[in-house]
Amino acid sequence: MSDFLSNFSGENYEKTRQAKQEQKQAAKKIKSVKKSINPEQVSKSSESQSNQFFGPKNSPDNLTKSDEKKQKIALKETADPQDLIYTKKRTKKKKYELKKNPPHESEPVSVMTNQSKNLEEVIETDPTYKRRKIRKFIFIGLGSVLAVVLLYFGYYQMTHVKVPNFEDKELSEVRAWTTENGVKLQVEQKYNFAKEANVIIHQSVKNKKIKKGQELVVEASLGADPEELVSIPDFKEMKLNDAKTWISEQKAENLAIIEEYNDKVPAGNYLKFEITNKDIKTENYKRKDKAKVYFSKGKEVFEKNISMPDFAGKAKEEVVDWAKKNEITLKIDEADSEKVESGKVISQSVGKETKVAKKESMTVTVSTGKALVVPDFSQFTAEEAESKANGLQVQVKQLFNDQVPYGQFISQSVEIGKKYTEKDEKPVIQVVYSFGKPYIKDLRDNTLEGDLQKIFYDEYQSKGANITYQVYYVDSTVTKGTVVKMSQYNEFIPINSVVQIGISKGNLKPEESKPSDKAE
C-alpha cells in the first residue's frame, strides 16, 4: 500500500500524470489509424497471412514480447468493439512496458499484417480500471487508518486517567486518588502562609489526562514558616478579642493568652506580656518561639473561703439553715435508706472541709426511711402471697389459663423491686395465679335453662374463661326447660369455647319418649 501511495506524492505524481497523458495521446493516434484503414484490406491481408507459411523463426511461438505487444495494439485498432474481450487483470510488467514504450504512428501499420494470426487473443484495458483500483486502495487505506485510530483511542482510554484539580484540597485526598488510579505520587512540601498544613498548593498536571504508572507531582503546604520573624504588636493598646484576632491572623499558635482575676484592671484589658525564653526579644521573635500575653478577668466577686461541714446523719433543717447563712444554693434530693432514719442527711455533693464561695451550689440527699419493696410473687403460692407482701396491699386472683398449669403464677400488676416510701401513695397489687384448663361438667337432666347464665358466669367467665353457650330445643318427655343434651361435657375445654345445649320442650308422652343421651 505504501508503494501505491508513493505514486501520488512529489515527483512520482508528476511522472504518473505524464504517463497517463502519453497513454491518452497513443489511444487517440490508434483511433485515427483505425479510421484510415479499409476493413476489406485488413481481411485480405489477414487471409494472405493465414495462408502464409511460418518457418521456425517466424512461428507464433517464437514471437518476441515486443512483437506480441505490437500485435495486441494492432488488434485493438482493427477489431470490432463487440468482439473484444475485457479483463481487469494486467501484470505490472505490461503496464510499465506500456509506459516506457508508447506506440508510434508507424507501428499500427506493421502490426496489422499479423493481427489475423491471433484475433481471439485480443486484450483491451478497461478505461475505468485504474480509477476503480485507485478508489479501492484509497478506501482500504482510509479503513486501515480508521481502525488504527480506534484501536489507539481505546488503548489511550484504558491506559490514561484524567487528573482532577486538587489545589486547596487535603493531601490525603490526593493520596487516595493516586492509589486508586495507579498513578505515582511525588509530594514536595514547602511553607506557605496562605495555606494550612497538608493542603495542596500546586500540581504538575491538572484537568488533563495522565498515563497510569506515571508520576504526579504535587506541592503541599507545611503551613506558616516557624522560622519567620513576627512583628509583636503593642498589646497594651489591645483588648482581649483583638489579641485573639491578631494571633489567628498571624498564625502565632505558640503565643498563648492567659486570663487572670484582677481587682484593679477591668475585664478584657491587657496585663502583661512574657516571652518564655528570656534571651529572645520582641525584635527577633519568631513564630516558633513561645510567649504569653495576660489579660484581666476583672475582680473576683466571691472568694472560696467557706469551709464545708460534714452533714451526714444531720437533720435536713440544719443543712437548710447553714445554706441560708452562707448564701449557698442548696438542692435537696430524697432517697430511702435501710440505715438512716427519715429526715436525716444520707450524703452531700461537696466533701467536708472543702472551700467554697458564696453563690456556689451543693446537693444533699435526705432519707425517707425504709422503703417498701414489691416482691417477686412468682416465688410464692396463692396462699402465701398476702403474707409475703412486705406491708403492701395484695389482691390475689386465680384465673383459667390454657398454658399455665393449675396453681402457677401468671402475673402481678406492679413491677418487681419497685420501692414505696412513707410519703408515697401505695397501690393495691393484683397477683394472678392459674386455675389451669377449664373443665365442663355434665348438666343434663338436672339443670334448668334458667340456671345456665349463673353457672357459666360463676364457674368460667368470672375466672377468666370466655366460655359461652348456645341453646336449641328438642322434643322430649323430660320436664320442659330441662337440659337434655350437651355438645361437650365431663372434659377439659379451651378457655374460648361455645357449648351447644339442647333444652327439652316437654311435649312428648312417656310411651312416645325416645332414649335420652344418657341411655345412649
Coordinates of C-alpha atoms in Angstrom, one line a residue:
M1 CA 0.0 0.0 0.0
S2 CA 2.9 2.3 0.7
D3 CA 4.2 1.8 -2.9
F4 CA 0.8 2.7 -4.2
L5 CA 0.5 5.9 -2.2
S6 CA 4.0 6.9 -3.1
N7 CA 2.8 7.4 -6.7
F8 CA 0.7 10.3 -5.5
S9 CA 3.5 12.3 -3.8
G10 CA 6.2 14.6 -5.1
E11 CA 8.0 13.7 -8.3
N12 CA 6.3 10.3 -8.6
Y13 CA 2.9 12.0 -9.0
E14 CA 4.3 14.1 -11.9
K15 CA 5.7 11.0 -13.6
T16 CA 2.4 9.1 -13.2
R17 CA 0.5 12.0 -14.6
Q18 CA 2.9 12.3 -17.6
A19 CA 2.5 8.6 -18.3
K20 CA -1.3 8.9 -18.3
Q21 CA -1.1 11.8 -20.8
E22 CA 1.1 9.7 -23.1
Q23 CA -1.4 6.8 -22.9
K24 CA -4.2 9.1 -23.9
Q25 CA -2.2 10.5 -26.9
A26 CA -1.4 7.0 -28.0
A27 CA -5.0 6.0 -27.8
K28 CA -6.0 9.0 -30.0
K29 CA -3.4 8.0 -32.6
I30 CA -4.7 4.4 -32.6
K31 CA -8.2 5.7 -33.2
S32 CA -7.1 7.9 -36.1
V33 CA -5.3 4.9 -37.7
K34 CA -8.4 2.8 -37.2
K35 CA -10.4 5.2 -39.2
S36 CA -7.8 5.4 -42.1
I37 CA -7.6 1.6 -42.7
N38 CA -10.0 -0.2 -45.0
P39 CA -11.6 -3.3 -43.4
E40 CA -11.5 -5.1 -46.7
Q41 CA -7.8 -4.7 -47.0
V42 CA -7.4 -5.9 -43.5
S43 CA -9.5 -9.0 -44.2
K44 CA -7.5 -9.7 -47.4
S45 CA -4.2 -9.3 -45.7
S46 CA -5.4 -11.5 -42.8
E47 CA -6.3 -14.2 -45.3
S48 CA -2.9 -14.0 -47.1
Q49 CA -1.2 -14.0 -43.8
S50 CA -3.2 -17.0 -42.6
N51 CA -2.1 -18.9 -45.7
Q52 CA 1.5 -17.9 -45.3
F53 CA 3.9 -20.5 -44.1
F54 CA 5.8 -19.6 -41.0
G55 CA 9.2 -21.1 -40.5
P56 CA 10.8 -21.7 -37.1
K57 CA 11.9 -18.1 -37.0
N58 CA 8.6 -16.5 -37.7
S59 CA 6.3 -19.0 -35.9
P60 CA 3.9 -17.6 -33.4
D61 CA 5.6 -19.4 -30.7
N62 CA 8.9 -17.6 -31.4
L63 CA 7.5 -14.1 -31.5
T64 CA 9.2 -11.8 -29.2
K65 CA 7.4 -9.9 -26.4
S66 CA 7.7 -6.6 -28.3
D67 CA 6.0 -8.3 -31.4
E68 CA 3.2 -9.6 -29.2
K69 CA 2.7 -6.2 -27.8
K70 CA 2.6 -4.6 -31.2
Q71 CA 0.2 -7.3 -32.4
K72 CA -2.2 -6.6 -29.5
I73 CA -2.1 -2.9 -30.2
A74 CA -2.9 -3.5 -33.9
L75 CA -5.8 -5.8 -32.9
K76 CA -7.2 -3.0 -30.7
E77 CA -7.1 -0.7 -33.8
T78 CA -8.9 -3.0 -36.2
A79 CA -11.1 -5.4 -34.2
D80 CA -14.8 -4.7 -33.8
P81 CA -15.6 -3.5 -30.2
Q82 CA -18.3 -6.2 -29.9
D83 CA -15.6 -8.9 -30.4
L84 CA -13.2 -7.5 -27.8
I85 CA -12.5 -9.3 -24.5
Y86 CA -12.3 -7.1 -21.4
T87 CA -10.2 -8.2 -18.4
K88 CA -9.2 -6.4 -15.2
K89 CA -6.0 -8.4 -14.7
R90 CA -2.8 -6.9 -16.0
T91 CA 0.7 -7.5 -14.8
K92 CA 2.9 -4.7 -13.6
K93 CA 5.4 -5.6 -16.2
K94 CA 3.0 -5.0 -19.1
K95 CA 1.9 -1.7 -17.5
Y96 CA 5.4 -0.5 -17.2
E97 CA 6.3 -1.6 -20.7
L98 CA 3.4 0.4 -22.0
K99 CA 4.6 3.5 -20.1
K100 CA 8.2 3.0 -21.3
N101 CA 7.4 2.1 -24.9
P102 CA 4.4 4.1 -26.1
P103 CA 3.2 3.2 -29.6
H104 CA 4.3 5.3 -32.5
E105 CA 2.3 6.3 -35.6
S106 CA 4.2 3.8 -37.9
E107 CA 3.6 0.8 -35.5
P108 CA 0.0 0.1 -36.2
V109 CA 0.6 -0.5 -39.9
S110 CA 3.4 -3.1 -39.3
V111 CA 1.3 -4.9 -36.7
M112 CA -1.8 -5.0 -38.9
T113 CA -0.2 -7.8 -41.1
N114 CA -0.1 -10.1 -38.1
Q115 CA -3.4 -9.2 -36.4
S116 CA -5.3 -12.1 -38.1
K117 CA -3.0 -14.7 -36.5
N118 CA -4.3 -14.3 -33.0
L119 CA -7.7 -12.4 -33.3
E120 CA -9.1 -14.5 -30.5
E121 CA -6.3 -13.4 -28.1
V122 CA -7.1 -9.7 -28.3
I123 CA -6.9 -7.9 -24.9
E124 CA -8.2 -4.4 -24.3
T125 CA -7.8 -2.5 -21.0
D126 CA -10.9 -1.2 -19.2
P127 CA -10.6 2.6 -19.2
T128 CA -12.2 2.8 -15.7
Y129 CA -10.0 0.1 -14.2
K130 CA -7.3 2.3 -12.9
R131 CA -9.8 4.7 -11.4
R132 CA -11.6 1.9 -9.6
K133 CA -8.4 0.4 -8.5
I134 CA -7.2 3.7 -7.0
R135 CA -10.5 4.2 -5.3
K136 CA -10.3 0.7 -3.8
F137 CA -6.8 1.4 -2.4
I138 CA -8.0 4.7 -1.0
F139 CA -10.9 3.0 0.8
I140 CA -8.7 0.3 2.1
G141 CA -6.2 2.9 3.3
L142 CA -8.9 5.0 5.0
G143 CA -10.4 1.9 6.7
S144 CA -6.9 0.9 7.9
V145 CA -6.3 4.4 9.3
L146 CA -9.7 4.5 11.0
A147 CA -9.1 1.1 12.6
V148 CA -5.7 2.2 13.9
V149 CA -7.2 5.4 15.2
L150 CA -10.0 3.5 17.0
L151 CA -7.5 1.0 18.5
Y152 CA -5.3 3.8 19.7
F153 CA -8.2 5.7 21.1
G154 CA -9.4 2.6 23.1
Y155 CA -5.8 1.9 24.3
Y156 CA -5.5 5.5 25.3
Q157 CA -8.7 5.5 27.3
M158 CA -7.6 2.3 29.1
T159 CA -4.2 3.5 30.0
H160 CA -4.8 7.1 30.8
V161 CA -6.8 8.8 33.5
K162 CA -7.9 12.4 34.0
V163 CA -6.3 14.2 36.9
P164 CA -8.8 16.4 38.9
N165 CA -7.9 19.8 40.3
F166 CA -6.6 19.1 43.8
E167 CA -5.5 22.6 44.6
D168 CA -6.8 23.8 48.0
K169 CA -7.7 20.2 48.9
E170 CA -6.1 17.9 51.6
L171 CA -3.1 15.8 50.7
S172 CA -4.8 12.7 51.9
E173 CA -7.4 13.1 49.1
V174 CA -4.6 13.1 46.5
R175 CA -3.0 10.0 48.0
A176 CA -6.3 8.1 47.9
W177 CA -6.9 9.1 44.3
T178 CA -3.4 8.1 43.1
T179 CA -3.6 4.8 44.9
E180 CA -7.0 4.0 43.3
N181 CA -6.0 5.0 39.8
G182 CA -2.4 3.6 39.7
V183 CA -0.6 6.9 39.4
K184 CA 2.7 7.5 41.2
L185 CA 2.7 10.4 43.6
Q186 CA 5.6 12.7 44.4
V187 CA 5.0 15.2 47.2
E188 CA 7.0 18.3 47.5
Q189 CA 6.4 20.3 50.7
K190 CA 7.1 23.9 51.5
Y191 CA 5.9 26.5 53.9
N192 CA 3.0 28.6 52.8
F193 CA 1.4 31.3 54.9
A194 CA -1.8 31.3 53.0
K195 CA -2.4 27.6 53.1
E196 CA -3.0 25.3 56.1
A197 CA -0.7 22.4 56.6
N198 CA -1.2 19.4 54.2
V199 CA -3.2 21.5 51.8
I200 CA -2.2 21.2 48.0
I201 CA -0.7 24.4 46.6
H202 CA 0.1 23.3 43.1
Q203 CA 0.2 20.2 40.9
S204 CA 2.1 19.3 37.8
V205 CA -1.0 18.1 35.9
K206 CA -4.5 19.5 36.3
N207 CA -7.7 18.7 34.5
K208 CA -5.7 16.7 31.9
K209 CA -5.1 13.0 31.3
I210 CA -2.0 11.2 32.5
K211 CA -0.8 7.7 31.8
K212 CA -1.2 5.2 34.5
G213 CA 2.1 4.5 36.2
Q214 CA 3.4 8.0 35.5
E215 CA 4.2 10.4 38.3
L216 CA 2.0 13.2 39.5
V217 CA 4.0 15.9 41.3
V218 CA 2.1 18.0 43.9
E219 CA 3.3 20.8 46.1
A220 CA 1.8 20.6 49.6
S221 CA 1.8 23.3 52.3
L222 CA 3.6 22.9 55.6
G223 CA 1.7 25.9 57.0
A224 CA 3.2 29.1 58.1
D225 CA 7.1 29.2 58.3
P226 CA 8.0 28.8 62.0
E227 CA 11.4 30.5 61.3
E228 CA 9.7 33.6 60.0
L229 CA 10.0 36.8 62.1
V230 CA 6.8 38.0 63.6
S231 CA 6.4 41.6 64.5
I232 CA 4.9 41.8 68.0
P233 CA 2.2 44.5 68.3
D234 CA 1.6 46.7 71.3
F235 CA -0.8 44.5 73.3
K236 CA -1.3 47.3 75.8
E237 CA -3.5 49.1 73.2
M238 CA -5.4 45.9 72.5
K239 CA -8.5 44.3 74.1
L240 CA -8.7 40.6 74.7
N241 CA -10.7 39.9 71.5
D242 CA -8.3 42.0 69.4
A243 CA -5.3 39.9 70.7
K244 CA -7.1 36.7 69.8
T245 CA -7.8 38.0 66.3
W246 CA -4.2 39.0 65.8
I247 CA -2.9 35.6 66.9
S248 CA -5.3 33.9 64.5
E249 CA -4.3 36.1 61.5
Q250 CA -0.6 35.8 62.1
K251 CA -0.9 32.0 62.9
A252 CA 1.2 32.5 66.0
E253 CA -0.1 29.5 67.8
N254 CA 2.8 29.5 70.3
L255 CA 1.6 32.8 71.7
A256 CA -0.8 31.9 74.5
I257 CA -3.5 34.1 76.0
I258 CA -4.0 33.8 79.8
E259 CA -6.8 35.4 81.7
E260 CA -6.4 36.3 85.4
Y261 CA -8.6 37.9 88.0
N262 CA -7.5 41.4 88.8
D263 CA -9.2 43.8 91.2
K264 CA -7.8 46.9 89.5
V265 CA -7.8 46.2 85.8
P266 CA -11.2 45.8 84.1
A267 CA -12.1 42.5 82.5
G268 CA -10.7 42.1 78.9
N269 CA -7.8 44.7 79.4
Y270 CA -4.1 43.9 79.0
L271 CA -2.0 42.9 82.0
K272 CA 1.5 41.8 80.8
F273 CA 3.5 40.1 78.0
E274 CA 6.2 37.4 78.6
I275 CA 8.5 35.5 76.2
T276 CA 9.4 32.1 77.7
N277 CA 13.0 32.3 76.5
K278 CA 14.5 35.4 78.2
D279 CA 17.2 35.7 75.5
I280 CA 14.6 36.4 72.8
K281 CA 13.5 40.0 72.4
T282 CA 10.3 41.3 70.7
E283 CA 12.5 42.5 67.8
N284 CA 13.7 38.9 66.9
Y285 CA 10.6 37.0 67.9
K286 CA 9.9 34.1 65.5
R287 CA 6.7 32.2 65.0
K288 CA 8.1 29.1 66.7
D289 CA 9.0 31.0 69.9
K290 CA 6.7 30.6 72.9
A291 CA 5.2 33.6 74.7
K292 CA 2.3 34.5 76.9
V293 CA 0.1 37.6 77.0
Y294 CA -2.1 38.2 80.1
F295 CA -5.5 39.8 80.2
S296 CA -7.7 40.6 83.2
K297 CA -10.9 38.7 84.1
G298 CA -11.9 41.6 86.3
K299 CA -12.4 41.5 90.0
E300 CA -13.3 38.1 91.6
V301 CA -16.6 38.6 93.2
F302 CA -16.6 35.6 95.6
E303 CA -13.7 34.1 97.3
K304 CA -13.7 30.4 98.1
N305 CA -13.2 30.8 101.9
I306 CA -16.2 28.9 103.2
S307 CA -15.3 25.5 104.7
M308 CA -17.9 22.8 104.0
P309 CA -19.1 20.9 107.2
D310 CA -20.0 17.2 107.3
F311 CA -23.8 17.0 107.3
A312 CA -24.0 13.1 107.2
G313 CA -26.7 12.0 109.7
K314 CA -27.7 15.6 110.5
A315 CA -31.3 16.8 110.2
K316 CA -32.4 18.4 107.0
E317 CA -33.3 21.6 108.8
E318 CA -29.7 22.1 110.0
V319 CA -28.4 22.0 106.4
V320 CA -31.1 24.4 105.2
D321 CA -30.2 26.9 108.0
W322 CA -26.4 26.7 107.1
A323 CA -27.0 27.2 103.4
K324 CA -29.1 30.4 104.0
K325 CA -26.5 31.8 106.4
N326 CA -23.6 31.4 103.9
E327 CA -25.6 32.2 100.7
I328 CA -25.1 28.8 99.3
T329 CA -27.6 27.5 96.7
L330 CA -29.0 24.2 98.1
K331 CA -30.7 21.4 96.3
I332 CA -32.3 18.6 98.3
D333 CA -32.9 15.0 96.9
E334 CA -34.7 12.2 98.8
A335 CA -33.9 8.5 98.9
D336 CA -34.9 5.6 101.0
S337 CA -32.4 4.1 103.4
E338 CA -32.2 0.9 105.4
K339 CA -29.8 2.6 108.0
V340 CA -30.6 6.3 108.0
E341 CA -33.9 7.3 109.5
S342 CA -36.3 9.5 107.8
G343 CA -35.5 13.3 107.6
K344 CA -31.7 12.8 108.1
V345 CA -28.9 13.5 105.6
I346 CA -27.5 10.5 103.7
S347 CA -24.9 12.2 101.6
Q348 CA -23.7 15.6 100.2
S349 CA -22.2 16.6 96.8
V350 CA -19.4 18.7 98.3
G351 CA -17.0 16.9 100.7
K352 CA -16.4 18.2 104.2
E353 CA -13.7 20.9 104.7
T354 CA -13.8 21.8 101.0
K355 CA -13.5 25.6 100.4
V356 CA -16.5 27.1 98.6
A357 CA -17.5 30.6 97.6
K358 CA -20.8 32.4 98.0
K359 CA -23.5 31.6 95.4
E360 CA -22.0 28.2 94.7
S361 CA -24.4 25.3 94.7
M362 CA -24.5 22.0 96.6
T363 CA -26.8 19.0 96.8
V364 CA -27.7 16.9 99.8
T365 CA -29.7 13.6 99.8
V366 CA -32.2 13.2 102.7
S367 CA -33.5 9.8 103.9
T368 CA -37.2 9.0 103.6
G369 CA -36.8 6.0 105.8
K370 CA -37.0 2.3 104.9
A371 CA -38.8 1.7 101.7
L372 CA -41.5 -0.9 101.0
V373 CA -40.2 -3.1 98.1
V374 CA -42.5 -5.0 95.8
P375 CA -41.5 -8.7 96.0
D376 CA -41.5 -11.3 93.2
F377 CA -44.8 -13.1 93.7
S378 CA -43.8 -15.8 91.3
Q379 CA -41.8 -17.3 94.1
F380 CA -44.9 -17.8 96.3
T381 CA -48.2 -19.7 96.1
A382 CA -51.6 -18.1 96.0
E383 CA -51.9 -18.8 99.8
E384 CA -48.5 -17.3 100.6
A385 CA -48.9 -14.1 98.5
E386 CA -50.6 -11.9 101.1
S387 CA -48.2 -12.8 103.9
K388 CA -45.1 -12.1 101.7
A389 CA -46.3 -8.6 100.6
N390 CA -43.8 -6.6 102.9
G391 CA -46.6 -4.5 104.2
L392 CA -48.1 -3.7 100.8
Q393 CA -51.8 -4.5 100.0
V394 CA -52.2 -7.5 97.8
Q395 CA -55.3 -8.9 96.0
V396 CA -54.9 -12.5 94.8
K397 CA -56.9 -13.9 91.9
Q398 CA -57.0 -17.3 90.2
L399 CA -57.9 -17.5 86.5
F400 CA -58.2 -20.2 83.9
N401 CA -55.3 -20.5 81.5
D402 CA -54.6 -23.0 78.7
Q403 CA -50.8 -22.6 79.0
V404 CA -50.1 -22.2 82.7
P405 CA -50.7 -25.3 85.0
Y406 CA -53.0 -25.1 88.0
G407 CA -51.6 -23.1 90.9
Q408 CA -48.8 -21.5 89.0
F409 CA -48.1 -17.7 88.9
I410 CA -49.4 -15.7 85.9
S411 CA -48.8 -12.0 86.6
Q412 CA -48.6 -9.1 89.1
S413 CA -49.7 -5.6 88.5
V414 CA -46.7 -3.8 89.9
E415 CA -43.1 -4.4 88.8
I416 CA -40.7 -6.4 90.9
G417 CA -38.4 -4.3 93.1
K418 CA -40.4 -1.0 92.9
K419 CA -40.0 1.0 96.1
Y420 CA -42.6 3.0 98.1
T421 CA -41.6 5.4 100.8
E422 CA -43.8 6.6 103.7
K423 CA -44.8 9.7 101.6
D424 CA -45.7 7.7 98.5
E425 CA -49.3 6.5 97.8
K426 CA -49.2 2.8 97.8
P427 CA -51.3 0.9 95.3
V428 CA -53.1 -2.5 95.7
I429 CA -51.1 -5.1 93.9
Q430 CA -53.0 -7.5 91.8
V431 CA -51.5 -11.0 91.8
V432 CA -52.9 -13.7 89.4
Y433 CA -52.4 -17.5 89.7
S434 CA -53.7 -20.2 87.3
F435 CA -56.7 -22.4 87.6
G436 CA -55.4 -24.5 84.7
K437 CA -57.7 -25.5 81.9
P438 CA -61.5 -25.2 82.4
Y439 CA -63.4 -28.4 82.9
I440 CA -67.1 -28.6 81.7
K441 CA -69.4 -30.7 83.9
D442 CA -72.5 -32.8 82.8
L443 CA -75.5 -30.6 83.2
R444 CA -78.1 -32.9 81.6
D445 CA -81.4 -33.9 83.3
N446 CA -80.6 -31.9 86.5
T447 CA -80.1 -28.4 85.3
L448 CA -82.7 -25.9 84.1
E449 CA -82.3 -23.4 81.3
G450 CA -82.7 -20.5 83.8
D451 CA -79.6 -21.6 85.8
L452 CA -77.2 -21.7 82.8
Q453 CA -76.3 -18.0 83.0
K454 CA -75.2 -18.1 86.6
I455 CA -73.4 -21.4 86.2
F456 CA -71.4 -20.2 83.1
Y457 CA -70.5 -16.9 84.7
D458 CA -69.6 -18.2 88.2
E459 CA -67.8 -21.3 87.0
Y460 CA -66.0 -19.9 84.0
Q461 CA -66.4 -16.3 82.9
S462 CA -65.6 -14.8 86.3
K463 CA -62.4 -16.8 86.4
G464 CA -61.1 -15.6 83.1
A465 CA -62.5 -18.3 80.7
N466 CA -64.5 -17.0 77.8
I467 CA -66.8 -20.0 77.7
T468 CA -70.3 -19.3 76.4
Y469 CA -73.3 -21.5 75.4
Q470 CA -76.0 -21.7 72.7
V471 CA -79.4 -23.4 73.3
Y472 CA -81.7 -25.2 71.0
Y473 CA -85.0 -27.0 71.8
V474 CA -85.8 -30.7 71.3
D475 CA -88.8 -32.9 71.6
S476 CA -88.7 -34.7 74.9
T477 CA -90.8 -36.3 77.7
V478 CA -88.5 -34.6 80.2
T479 CA -89.8 -31.6 82.0
K480 CA -89.9 -28.6 79.9
G481 CA -86.8 -26.3 80.2
T482 CA -84.5 -29.1 81.4
V483 CA -81.1 -29.6 79.8
V484 CA -81.2 -32.9 78.0
K485 CA -78.3 -32.5 75.5
M486 CA -74.8 -31.0 75.5
S487 CA -72.1 -30.9 72.8
Q488 CA -69.3 -31.2 75.4
Y489 CA -69.4 -32.5 78.9
N490 CA -67.1 -34.1 81.5
E491 CA -64.0 -32.9 79.7
F492 CA -61.4 -30.1 79.6
I493 CA -62.2 -27.4 77.0
P494 CA -60.3 -24.4 75.7
I495 CA -60.9 -21.1 77.5
N496 CA -62.5 -19.7 74.3
S497 CA -65.3 -22.2 73.7
V498 CA -69.0 -22.3 72.8
V499 CA -71.1 -25.2 74.2
Q500 CA -74.3 -26.3 72.4
I501 CA -77.1 -27.1 74.9
G502 CA -80.4 -28.9 74.0
I503 CA -83.4 -27.9 76.1
S504 CA -86.5 -30.1 76.4
K505 CA -89.8 -28.9 75.0
G506 CA -91.7 -31.4 77.4
N507 CA -94.1 -32.1 74.6
L508 CA -93.9 -35.9 74.4
K509 CA -95.7 -38.6 76.5
P510 CA -93.7 -41.3 78.2
E511 CA -94.7 -44.0 75.8
E512 CA -93.6 -41.8 72.9
S513 CA -90.3 -40.9 74.5
K514 CA -87.1 -41.5 72.8
P515 CA -84.0 -42.8 74.6
S516 CA -82.1 -39.9 76.2
D517 CA -78.4 -39.2 75.6
K518 CA -77.6 -40.9 78.9
A519 CA -79.4 -44.1 77.9
E520 CA -77.4 -44.0 74.7

